[in-house]
């Protein structure tokens, strides 16, 4: 039985040095014809390299060295043979053309005469595998009610927070929040230094049993040293707001309703700490979520505030004919030092321990002591309900009054935006949240029940 001639076994391709396997007839990388490789000689002469001893003079004289022919005259040049002068075949066995014209002198190809130039020209730019969605002619329109991408303004945002059209990651919803509810409004911002917004708020309006309007604002500040402070503030603000809007229409006194709302918010935050024992085993360093709370209820004749922690409420009269006032007292180390007469207010709040709170909402709170207070202002004004991310830059009532716009009662959302901007301009070291509530509450016709 006849057999095909087998090429000499090689370990790598003589052309591209790609490793070969036994039985390969062509190189898998460059297509080199391995059957054209000449058989190795029987002997393997050693080449002299790096200081090898040359041949003795008498042996070298006996070698028939080739002699280079001299030109017939000084003007004539020796004959030069080009690679194209020699017959040959390409790697596929096809004879190479012998009469192909040489490329123009000076071109890059002229330096490599004998190389084939019959390849198709390569394009300057290679097309993408898919068209760029940002410049798509007709991007798909998002469904009605779906969130639209902030980058391309046309793609729908998927549940993971990425645009389905351009793939752009969307900013987190809580990084900046604004809400206007009738005559009151609130704004919350992440600030310039924190990686997330751990504040939250709830605003709303309802009708009392006698038909009088009531305005509700709750602001919460997550305790950064606790686990999931953002979840704590969100749960507390929602629960307190819902509790007030449910109890006030039933005839509960606003101050009692505020007390009950703080208790309900505390239970909501405590429930966040109820997790399986297995979760504690995998994350023993976690502690209970916690937050502070401050809230306000405004009716046509009454102003009620409630708080736990160091978030504050300020009273700013519209005409500024009477002095503004701070309506809350901080549950903090600084406030305790001032109340005990151990330090002045300036000294206490200059201390690095000033913002260490002594009261908060959370499962590990020492004791829940909701604070509430009622006021009957004799003139129109606004209530500024805020976290320390704002009052750090306008601490006293007088400083806060200077920042609040004169038309705050008529433009609460604009005023809240101005106050947040003041904190950001001051450095924005913390999350900033503020609600602006006008007093007295507007007439019944301006409030929807």
Coordinates of C-alpha atoms in Angstrom, one line a residue:
X1 CA 0.0 0.0 0.0
X2 CA 1.5 3.2 -1.1
X3 CA 1.8 6.1 1.3
X4 CA 2.0 9.8 0.9
X5 CA 5.4 11.2 1.5
X6 CA 5.6 12.5 5.0
X7 CA 7.4 15.8 5.7
X8 CA 10.2 16.0 8.1
X9 CA 8.8 16.4 11.6
X10 CA 9.2 19.9 12.9
X11 CA 8.6 21.4 16.3
X12 CA 7.8 24.9 15.1
X13 CA 7.0 26.6 11.8
X14 CA 10.1 27.8 10.0
X15 CA 8.2 31.0 8.9
X16 CA 6.4 32.2 12.0
X17 CA 7.8 29.9 14.7
X18 CA 4.3 28.8 15.6
X19 CA 4.4 25.4 17.5
X20 CA 3.4 22.5 15.3
X21 CA 1.9 19.1 15.9
X22 CA 3.0 15.8 14.5
X23 CA 1.5 15.3 11.0
X24 CA 0.8 18.9 10.2
X25 CA 1.3 19.6 6.5
X26 CA 0.7 23.4 6.7
X27 CA 1.2 25.9 9.4
X28 CA -2.1 26.7 11.1
X29 CA -1.0 30.3 11.8
X30 CA 0.5 31.5 8.5
X31 CA -0.3 28.6 6.1
X32 CA 3.4 27.8 5.4
X33 CA 3.8 24.7 3.3
X34 CA 5.7 22.3 5.6
X35 CA 6.3 19.8 2.8
X36 CA 8.7 22.3 1.1
X37 CA 11.1 22.2 4.1
X38 CA 14.3 20.5 3.0
X39 CA 15.4 17.5 4.8
X40 CA 18.0 18.3 7.4
X41 CA 21.6 17.3 6.6
X42 CA 23.1 14.1 8.1
X43 CA 25.7 16.1 10.0
X44 CA 25.2 19.1 12.1
X45 CA 28.2 21.4 11.7
X46 CA 28.9 23.6 14.6
X47 CA 29.1 27.3 13.8
X48 CA 31.8 29.4 15.3
X49 CA 30.4 32.0 17.7
X50 CA 31.8 34.2 20.4
X51 CA 35.5 33.7 20.4
X52 CA 35.7 30.4 18.4
X53 CA 39.2 29.4 17.2
X54 CA 39.7 30.3 13.5
X55 CA 41.1 27.9 10.9
X56 CA 44.9 27.6 10.8
X57 CA 46.5 29.6 8.1
X58 CA 47.7 26.6 6.1
X59 CA 44.1 25.1 6.1
X60 CA 42.5 28.3 5.2
X61 CA 44.9 28.7 2.2
X62 CA 43.7 25.3 0.8
X63 CA 40.0 26.4 0.8
X64 CA 38.6 27.4 -2.6
X65 CA 37.1 30.7 -1.6
X66 CA 34.7 32.3 -4.1
X67 CA 36.0 35.4 -5.8
X68 CA 33.8 38.4 -6.4
X69 CA 34.0 39.5 -10.0
X70 CA 35.2 43.1 -10.5
X71 CA 33.4 45.5 -12.8
X72 CA 34.9 46.0 -16.2
X73 CA 35.2 49.7 -15.6
X74 CA 34.9 52.2 -12.8
X75 CA 31.6 53.5 -14.2
X76 CA 29.8 50.2 -14.6
X77 CA 28.1 48.7 -11.7
X78 CA 28.1 45.0 -10.7
X79 CA 25.1 43.0 -11.7
X80 CA 22.5 42.7 -9.0
X81 CA 19.9 39.9 -9.0
X82 CA 16.5 40.8 -7.6
X83 CA 14.3 38.2 -5.8
X84 CA 11.8 38.4 -8.7
X85 CA 14.5 37.2 -11.1
X86 CA 14.4 33.8 -9.5
X87 CA 11.5 31.4 -10.2
X88 CA 9.5 30.1 -7.3
X89 CA 6.1 29.3 -5.9
X90 CA 4.0 30.8 -3.2
X91 CA 2.8 28.8 -0.1
X92 CA -0.1 27.3 -2.1
X93 CA 2.2 26.0 -4.9
X94 CA 1.2 28.6 -7.5
X95 CA 4.1 29.9 -9.6
X96 CA 5.1 33.5 -8.8
X97 CA 4.8 36.0 -11.7
X98 CA 8.2 36.8 -13.2
X99 CA 7.2 39.8 -15.3
X100 CA 5.2 41.8 -12.6
X101 CA 6.2 45.5 -12.7
X102 CA 8.1 46.8 -9.7
X103 CA 6.3 49.3 -7.5
X104 CA 7.3 53.0 -7.9
X105 CA 10.6 54.0 -6.5
X106 CA 10.4 55.5 -3.1
X107 CA 7.1 53.8 -2.2
X108 CA 7.1 51.7 0.9
X109 CA 6.6 48.6 -1.2
X110 CA 9.7 49.2 -3.3
X111 CA 11.9 48.3 -0.4
X112 CA 10.3 44.8 -0.4
X113 CA 10.4 43.9 -4.1
X114 CA 9.1 40.4 -4.7
X115 CA 6.3 40.6 -2.1
X116 CA 2.8 40.1 -3.5
X117 CA 0.6 43.3 -3.6
X118 CA -2.6 41.7 -4.8
X119 CA -4.3 41.9 -1.4
X120 CA -7.5 44.0 -1.3
X121 CA -7.0 47.4 0.3
X122 CA -7.9 47.7 4.0
X123 CA -10.5 50.3 5.0
X124 CA -9.4 53.3 7.1
X125 CA -12.1 52.6 9.7
X126 CA -13.6 49.3 10.6
X127 CA -17.4 49.3 11.2
X128 CA -18.6 48.6 14.8
X129 CA -20.3 45.3 15.4
X130 CA -23.4 47.3 16.3
X131 CA -24.4 51.0 15.6
X132 CA -23.7 53.5 18.4
X133 CA -27.0 53.8 20.2
X134 CA -26.3 57.4 21.1
X135 CA -26.4 58.5 17.5
X136 CA -29.1 56.1 16.4
X137 CA -31.4 57.6 13.8
X138 CA -34.6 56.4 15.4
X139 CA -34.1 55.2 19.0
X140 CA -37.0 53.3 20.5
X141 CA -39.4 55.5 22.4
X142 CA -39.8 54.7 26.1
X143 CA -43.1 53.4 27.3
X144 CA -45.5 55.9 28.8
X145 CA -44.6 56.5 32.4
X146 CA -41.2 55.0 32.1
X147 CA -38.1 56.8 33.4
X148 CA -36.1 58.5 30.6
X149 CA -32.3 58.4 30.5
X150 CA -30.6 61.7 31.6
X151 CA -27.8 61.2 29.0
X152 CA -29.5 60.4 25.7
X153 CA -33.0 61.7 26.7
X154 CA -34.6 58.9 24.7
X155 CA -33.9 55.5 26.2
X156 CA -35.8 53.8 29.0
X157 CA -34.1 53.1 32.3
X158 CA -34.1 49.5 33.3
X159 CA -34.7 48.3 37.0
X160 CA -30.9 48.2 37.5
X161 CA -30.5 51.9 36.8
X162 CA -29.0 51.7 33.3
X163 CA -30.3 53.1 30.0
X164 CA -31.5 50.5 27.6
X165 CA -30.5 52.7 24.7
X166 CA -27.1 54.1 25.5
X167 CA -26.1 52.1 28.6
X168 CA -25.5 55.2 30.7
X169 CA -25.7 54.7 34.5
X170 CA -28.4 56.9 35.9
X171 CA -27.9 59.0 39.1
X172 CA -29.5 57.6 42.2
X173 CA -32.9 59.0 42.8
X174 CA -32.1 60.0 46.4
X175 CA -29.0 62.0 45.4
X176 CA -31.3 65.0 44.8
X177 CA -35.0 65.0 45.6
X178 CA -37.6 67.8 45.4
X179 CA -41.3 67.7 46.2
X180 CA -43.9 70.4 46.4
X181 CA -47.2 69.6 48.0
X182 CA -49.6 72.6 47.7
X183 CA -48.2 75.5 49.8
X184 CA -45.2 73.6 51.3
X185 CA -42.2 72.0 49.7
X186 CA -39.0 70.1 50.6
X187 CA -35.6 69.6 48.9
X188 CA -32.9 67.0 49.8
X189 CA -29.4 66.8 48.3
X190 CA -26.5 64.4 48.8
X191 CA -24.0 67.2 49.3
X192 CA -20.5 67.5 48.0
X193 CA -18.6 65.1 50.3
X194 CA -20.9 62.1 51.0
X195 CA -21.1 59.1 48.6
X196 CA -24.9 58.8 49.2
X197 CA -27.8 60.7 50.6
X198 CA -28.8 59.4 54.0
X199 CA -31.5 62.0 54.6
X200 CA -35.2 61.7 53.8
X201 CA -38.3 63.7 54.1
X202 CA -42.1 63.5 53.8
X203 CA -44.5 66.4 53.1
X204 CA -48.3 66.4 52.8
X205 CA -51.5 68.1 53.5
X206 CA -54.9 67.1 54.8
X207 CA -58.2 68.5 56.3
X208 CA -59.0 68.6 60.0
X209 CA -62.5 67.5 61.0
X210 CA -63.7 71.1 61.0
X211 CA -62.5 71.6 57.5
X212 CA -59.4 73.6 58.4
X213 CA -56.3 72.7 56.5
X214 CA -53.2 71.1 58.0
X215 CA -49.7 71.0 56.6
X216 CA -47.3 68.2 57.6
X217 CA -43.5 68.1 57.1
X218 CA -41.1 65.4 58.4
X219 CA -37.3 65.5 58.0
X220 CA -35.0 62.6 59.0
X221 CA -31.2 62.4 59.1
X222 CA -29.6 58.9 59.0
X223 CA -26.9 58.3 61.6
X224 CA -23.8 57.6 59.5
X225 CA -22.1 55.5 62.2
X226 CA -25.0 53.0 62.1
X227 CA -25.7 50.3 59.5
X228 CA -28.1 51.3 56.7
X229 CA -28.8 54.9 57.8
X230 CA -30.4 55.7 54.5
X231 CA -33.0 53.0 55.1
X232 CA -33.6 54.2 58.6
X233 CA -34.3 57.8 57.6
X234 CA -36.6 56.7 54.7
X235 CA -38.6 54.3 56.9
X236 CA -39.0 56.9 59.7
X237 CA -40.0 59.8 57.5
X238 CA -42.6 57.7 55.6
X239 CA -44.1 56.2 58.8
X240 CA -44.3 59.5 60.6
X241 CA -45.8 61.3 57.6
X242 CA -48.4 58.6 57.1
X243 CA -49.3 58.5 60.8
X244 CA -49.9 62.3 60.9
X245 CA -51.9 62.4 57.7
X246 CA -54.1 59.5 59.1
X247 CA -54.6 60.8 62.7
X248 CA -55.2 64.5 62.1
X249 CA -58.4 64.0 60.0
X250 CA -59.8 61.8 62.8
X251 CA -59.6 64.7 65.2
X252 CA -56.4 63.9 67.1
X253 CA -54.8 67.0 68.6
X254 CA -51.8 68.0 66.5
X255 CA -49.4 67.8 69.4
X256 CA -50.6 64.3 70.4
X257 CA -50.6 63.3 66.7
X258 CA -46.9 64.4 66.5
X259 CA -46.0 62.3 69.6
X260 CA -47.7 59.2 68.2
X261 CA -46.0 59.8 64.8
X262 CA -42.6 59.8 66.4
X263 CA -43.4 56.5 68.2
X264 CA -44.6 55.0 65.0
X265 CA -41.4 56.1 63.2
X266 CA -39.3 54.6 66.0
X267 CA -41.1 51.2 65.6
X268 CA -40.4 51.3 61.8
X269 CA -36.7 51.9 62.4
X270 CA -36.5 49.2 65.1
X271 CA -38.0 46.7 62.7
X272 CA -35.0 47.2 60.3
X273 CA -32.8 45.6 63.0
X274 CA -34.9 42.4 63.1
X275 CA -32.9 40.1 60.8
X276 CA -32.2 36.4 60.9
X277 CA -29.4 35.1 63.2
X278 CA -27.6 33.8 60.2
X279 CA -27.2 37.3 58.9
X280 CA -25.6 38.3 62.2
X281 CA -23.2 35.4 61.9
X282 CA -22.0 36.6 58.4
X283 CA -21.8 40.3 59.4
X284 CA -21.2 40.5 63.1
X285 CA -19.8 44.1 62.8
X286 CA -23.2 45.5 61.8
X287 CA -25.3 47.5 64.2
X288 CA -28.9 48.7 64.3
X289 CA -30.0 51.3 61.8
X290 CA -30.7 54.7 63.3
X291 CA -31.7 58.3 62.4
X292 CA -32.9 61.6 63.9
X293 CA -36.3 63.1 63.2
X294 CA -37.9 66.6 63.3
X295 CA -41.4 67.4 62.1
X296 CA -43.9 70.2 62.0
X297 CA -47.7 70.5 61.8
X298 CA -49.2 73.8 60.8
X299 CA -52.8 74.7 61.0
X300 CA -54.5 78.2 60.6
X301 CA -53.9 78.9 64.3
X302 CA -51.4 76.4 65.7
X303 CA -47.8 75.5 65.0
X304 CA -46.6 72.1 66.4
X305 CA -43.1 70.7 66.3
X306 CA -41.6 67.4 67.4
X307 CA -38.1 66.0 67.3
X308 CA -35.6 63.4 68.5
X309 CA -31.9 64.1 67.8
X310 CA -30.2 67.2 66.5
X311 CA -32.3 68.1 63.4
X312 CA -34.0 71.4 63.9
X313 CA -37.0 73.7 63.2
X314 CA -36.8 77.5 63.0
X315 CA -39.5 80.2 63.0
X316 CA -38.9 83.0 60.5
X317 CA -41.5 85.8 60.5
X318 CA -42.4 87.2 57.1
X319 CA -42.1 90.9 57.9
X320 CA -38.9 90.3 60.0
X321 CA -40.3 92.9 62.4
X322 CA -40.0 90.4 65.2
X323 CA -37.0 88.2 65.9
X324 CA -36.7 84.7 64.5
X325 CA -36.5 81.8 66.8
X326 CA -35.2 78.2 67.0
X327 CA -38.1 76.0 68.0
X328 CA -36.1 72.8 69.0
X329 CA -33.3 71.8 71.4
X330 CA -30.7 69.4 70.2
X331 CA -30.3 65.9 71.8
X332 CA -26.5 66.3 71.6
X333 CA -23.4 66.5 73.6
X334 CA -23.0 70.2 73.0
X335 CA -26.5 71.0 74.1
X336 CA -26.0 69.0 77.3
X337 CA -22.8 71.0 78.0
X338 CA -24.6 74.3 77.5
X339 CA -27.6 73.2 79.6
X340 CA -25.4 72.1 82.4
X341 CA -23.6 75.5 82.3
X342 CA -20.2 73.8 81.7
X343 CA -19.5 75.5 78.4
X344 CA -20.8 78.4 76.4
X345 CA -22.7 77.7 73.2
X346 CA -19.8 78.8 71.0
X347 CA -17.3 76.7 73.0
X348 CA -19.6 73.6 73.0
X349 CA -20.3 73.7 69.2
X350 CA -16.6 74.3 68.5
X351 CA -15.7 71.1 70.2
X352 CA -15.2 68.0 68.0
X353 CA -17.8 66.1 70.2
X354 CA -20.5 68.7 69.5
X355 CA -22.5 66.6 67.1
X356 CA -22.4 63.4 69.1
X357 CA -26.2 62.8 69.6
X358 CA -27.7 61.6 72.8
X359 CA -31.1 60.8 71.4
X360 CA -32.1 59.0 68.2
X361 CA -34.6 56.5 66.7
X362 CA -33.2 53.0 66.5
X363 CA -33.2 49.6 68.3
X364 CA -30.1 50.5 70.2
X365 CA -31.3 53.9 71.5
X366 CA -30.9 54.4 75.2
X367 CA -34.4 55.5 75.8
X368 CA -36.9 57.1 73.4
X369 CA -38.0 60.5 74.5
X370 CA -40.1 62.3 71.9
X371 CA -40.0 66.0 72.3
X372 CA -43.1 68.1 71.2
X373 CA -44.0 71.7 71.5
X374 CA -46.9 74.0 70.5
X375 CA -46.8 77.6 69.4
X376 CA -49.4 80.2 68.4
X377 CA -47.6 82.8 66.3
X378 CA -49.2 86.2 66.1
X379 CA -48.1 87.0 62.6
X380 CA -47.4 85.2 59.3
X381 CA -44.1 83.4 58.8
X382 CA -42.5 80.2 57.7
X383 CA -41.2 77.2 59.5
X384 CA -37.8 75.9 58.3
X385 CA -37.5 72.2 59.1
X386 CA -33.9 70.9 58.4
X387 CA -31.0 68.6 59.1
X388 CA -27.7 69.7 60.4
X389 CA -26.4 69.6 56.9
X390 CA -28.1 73.1 56.5
X391 CA -27.9 74.6 60.0
X392 CA -24.2 73.9 60.2
X393 CA -24.0 76.9 57.7
X394 CA -26.7 79.0 59.4
X395 CA -26.7 77.9 63.1
X396 CA -28.4 80.8 64.9
X397 CA -32.0 81.9 64.2
X398 CA -30.7 85.2 63.0
X399 CA -28.3 83.6 60.5
X400 CA -31.1 81.3 59.2
X401 CA -33.4 84.4 58.7
X402 CA -30.7 86.1 56.6
X403 CA -30.6 83.1 54.2
X404 CA -34.4 82.5 53.9
X405 CA -35.8 84.5 51.0
X406 CA -38.4 87.2 51.9
X407 CA -41.0 85.6 49.7
X408 CA -40.6 82.1 51.3
X409 CA -44.2 81.8 52.2
X410 CA -45.3 82.4 48.6
X411 CA -42.5 80.4 46.9
X412 CA -41.6 77.5 49.3
X413 CA -39.9 75.3 46.7
X414 CA -37.7 78.1 45.5
X415 CA -36.8 79.0 49.1
X416 CA -35.9 75.4 49.9
X417 CA -33.7 75.3 46.8
X418 CA -32.0 78.5 47.9
X419 CA -31.3 77.1 51.4
X420 CA -29.8 73.9 50.0
X421 CA -27.7 76.0 47.6
X422 CA -26.5 78.0 50.6
X423 CA -25.2 74.8 52.3
X424 CA -23.6 73.6 49.1
X425 CA -21.9 76.9 48.6
X426 CA -20.6 76.7 52.1
X427 CA -18.9 73.4 51.4
X428 CA -21.7 70.8 51.4
X429 CA -19.9 68.6 53.9
X430 CA -23.0 66.7 54.8
X431 CA -26.3 65.7 53.3
X432 CA -28.7 68.6 53.2
X433 CA -32.5 68.4 53.6
X434 CA -34.9 71.2 54.3
X435 CA -38.7 71.7 54.2
X436 CA -40.4 75.1 54.1
X437 CA -43.9 75.4 55.6
X438 CA -45.9 78.6 55.6
X439 CA -47.9 79.8 58.6
X440 CA -50.8 80.1 58.8
X441 CA -51.9 77.3 56.6
X442 CA -53.8 78.7 53.6
X443 CA -57.6 78.7 53.4
X444 CA -59.5 75.5 52.7
X445 CA -59.9 76.3 49.0
X446 CA -56.1 76.1 48.5
X447 CA -55.8 72.6 50.0
X448 CA -57.2 69.4 48.5
X449 CA -58.6 67.0 51.0

